[in-house]
Amino acid sequence: MNTTHCTRRGVLALGGGIAVSGCIGRFGGAGSGEGIGSATLLLNWNMSGLHVPYVAARENGFYEEEGVANVEFESGDGADFAANQAGLGNVEFAISSADQILTVNAKDLSPVAVGVVMQRNPNVVFADRNAFGELDDPEDLEGATVGSGPGMVRMMTEAFLAHHGVLDSIEYVDSGFDTVQQLLNGNIGAAGGVFSDVVDANQQGGEIDVLEIESAIPSYGHLVATDRSFAEENPDAVSGFLRATAKGAAWAVENPDEAIDQLVDVQPELEEVRENQAGKWERMYTGYLISETVEAEGWGASDSEPWTETNDILADAGVLENDVDPDSVWTNDYLGDSEYVSDFAERIETDT
């Protein structure tokens, strides 16, 4: 039997007027023996090829096998919104990022990262070779106009440029949320973004060179977050959800075409950009699901260094309202030792 839980803080409304109800269906308590009821997974943005693991887990019945009878997907309004909603307890699970988990914890909420999906920093600096020439070293950016959108992309790009000593030799501009088009239209010479932006640019005919910010600044991209108290009260629910997500990711690597079929079935408007979404998923599973931490500890595991690096960047930028212990906002305790968690790296390396 499911219970209904009304959050201690009610509804949180952020930019764009989006809000999630503060009164939602909850899992039964840990050890209740009654299984798991419905759960909401709040995405960081609209559904895309980057969300294939969760779609695969649901559509193949993996969540249900782990006792989650029904998982509902909610489109989000950014990783910041997702982290806030998780911290308020308004959703059971949310897809956020390391920077936003730290930022929200600095506001005295308590979202905790329980499983890392993107094991590498997804931020990149990129340029169209047809207009810019070859970009294979940060020094190539000297004298260029570099644009990026707001938020963590901007901070990561700025930190990367400063790290390589070229920040003072470029014109750094705000390109808003239209960075790819501004690059391809020649309004900016190079861009800061994420790897999915590179897929978009290539799909539109660009010949794109990429500098990976990961090479200088380790951090985590997409991760599964939940409210700390919810995780403590429902450890089996959290572990089951993570096991199913790991299985969904592995299945989607093994069956990429079928995985995109499922994505389009769930979000039919993506049929028009199917090739683009397939490209995003391929780039994600070939470059971002595996790390030394995953090889050693299994799917979803965090390591301390990327959290510390991200925390330092946020602190230096004056973003954090209060000090945060970066090791306090993540845990590997709920990952368990199922074959899809412990053998994940070997499984998908064999298949790719």
XYZ file of C-alpha atoms in Angstrom, residues 119-254:
136
model
C 31.355 9.870 -15.081
C 33.260 12.626 -16.874
C 32.882 16.380 -17.109
C 30.532 16.902 -20.092
C 31.692 20.488 -20.737
C 33.745 21.250 -23.836
C 35.135 24.131 -25.868
C 34.520 23.676 -29.579
C 34.855 25.428 -32.944
C 33.845 24.889 -36.558
C 37.006 24.161 -38.512
C 35.509 25.615 -41.690
C 35.307 29.057 -40.069
C 37.859 28.961 -37.268
C 40.581 26.685 -38.551
C 41.931 23.792 -36.520
C 41.415 23.875 -32.772
C 43.671 21.352 -31.075
C 45.196 23.418 -28.253
C 43.801 26.108 -25.922
C 46.444 28.525 -27.240
C 44.652 28.412 -30.597
C 41.872 30.446 -28.967
C 44.031 33.521 -28.398
C 42.448 36.569 -30.029
C 39.130 34.756 -30.653
C 35.625 35.613 -29.528
C 34.446 32.745 -27.330
C 30.805 32.482 -26.308
C 28.942 30.318 -23.824
C 25.579 30.176 -22.153
C 24.972 30.923 -18.478
C 25.416 28.792 -15.395
C 27.918 26.006 -14.915
C 28.898 25.885 -18.584
C 30.088 29.464 -18.313
C 31.971 28.884 -15.067
C 33.596 25.697 -16.341
C 34.611 27.325 -19.608
C 36.055 30.334 -17.825
C 37.962 28.137 -15.368
C 39.332 26.045 -18.253
C 40.509 29.122 -20.167
C 42.082 30.568 -17.024
C 43.780 27.255 -16.269
C 45.478 27.375 -19.673
C 46.338 31.061 -19.380
C 44.282 32.275 -22.336
C 41.302 33.919 -20.617
C 42.817 37.410 -20.814
C 43.664 37.031 -24.495
C 40.126 36.317 -25.748
C 36.819 38.160 -25.889
C 34.479 36.110 -23.698
C 30.795 36.789 -24.391
C 27.407 35.497 -23.262
C 25.829 33.597 -26.154
C 22.674 32.728 -24.212
C 20.918 29.477 -25.018
C 21.638 29.660 -28.749
C 25.353 28.936 -28.665
C 25.433 26.353 -31.453
C 23.596 28.580 -33.911
C 25.743 31.574 -32.999
C 28.845 29.486 -33.670
C 27.611 28.136 -36.997
C 26.426 31.600 -38.047
C 29.879 33.032 -37.373
C 28.798 35.345 -34.544
C 31.395 33.741 -32.270
C 34.640 32.020 -33.138
C 34.482 29.245 -30.550
C 31.987 28.095 -27.953
C 31.754 26.647 -24.500
C 29.076 23.998 -24.141
C 28.518 20.316 -23.515
C 29.205 17.333 -25.718
C 25.589 17.143 -26.904
C 26.047 20.633 -28.404
C 28.867 19.188 -30.497
C 26.514 16.483 -31.755
C 23.993 19.193 -32.698
C 26.658 21.215 -34.522
C 27.913 18.200 -36.452
C 24.368 17.251 -37.410
C 23.932 20.741 -38.883
C 26.959 20.387 -41.121
C 29.752 21.733 -38.969
C 33.225 20.200 -38.931
C 33.786 20.479 -35.217
C 37.041 20.360 -33.254
C 36.743 19.849 -29.510
C 38.786 20.593 -26.396
C 37.518 18.589 -23.427
C 37.365 20.532 -20.175
C 37.698 17.214 -18.354
C 41.390 17.277 -19.238
C 41.878 20.145 -16.771
C 38.826 20.030 -14.477
C 37.289 16.705 -13.420
C 33.599 16.907 -12.550
C 30.412 14.859 -12.861
C 27.567 15.393 -15.308
C 24.192 13.665 -15.043
C 23.592 11.925 -11.744
C 20.661 10.519 -9.795
C 19.738 12.589 -6.756
C 17.202 12.157 -4.009
C 16.411 13.725 -0.662
C 18.779 12.503 2.039
C 16.013 11.659 4.494
C 14.095 9.760 1.811
C 17.157 7.659 1.022
C 17.759 6.922 4.699
C 14.144 5.890 5.215
C 13.876 3.884 1.964
C 17.272 2.303 1.253
C 15.820 -0.681 -0.625
C 13.817 1.633 -2.876
C 16.859 3.700 -3.743
C 19.061 0.650 -4.328
C 16.417 -0.976 -6.513
C 16.018 2.140 -8.617
C 19.779 2.353 -9.152
C 20.138 -1.327 -10.023
C 17.382 -0.996 -12.617
C 18.943 2.140 -14.092
C 22.317 0.399 -14.408
C 20.614 -2.497 -16.171
C 18.802 -0.062 -18.454
C 22.075 1.629 -19.379
C 23.765 -1.701 -20.128
C 20.806 -2.898 -22.210
C 20.764 0.351 -24.192
C 24.486 0.035 -24.966
C 23.903 -3.496 -26.207
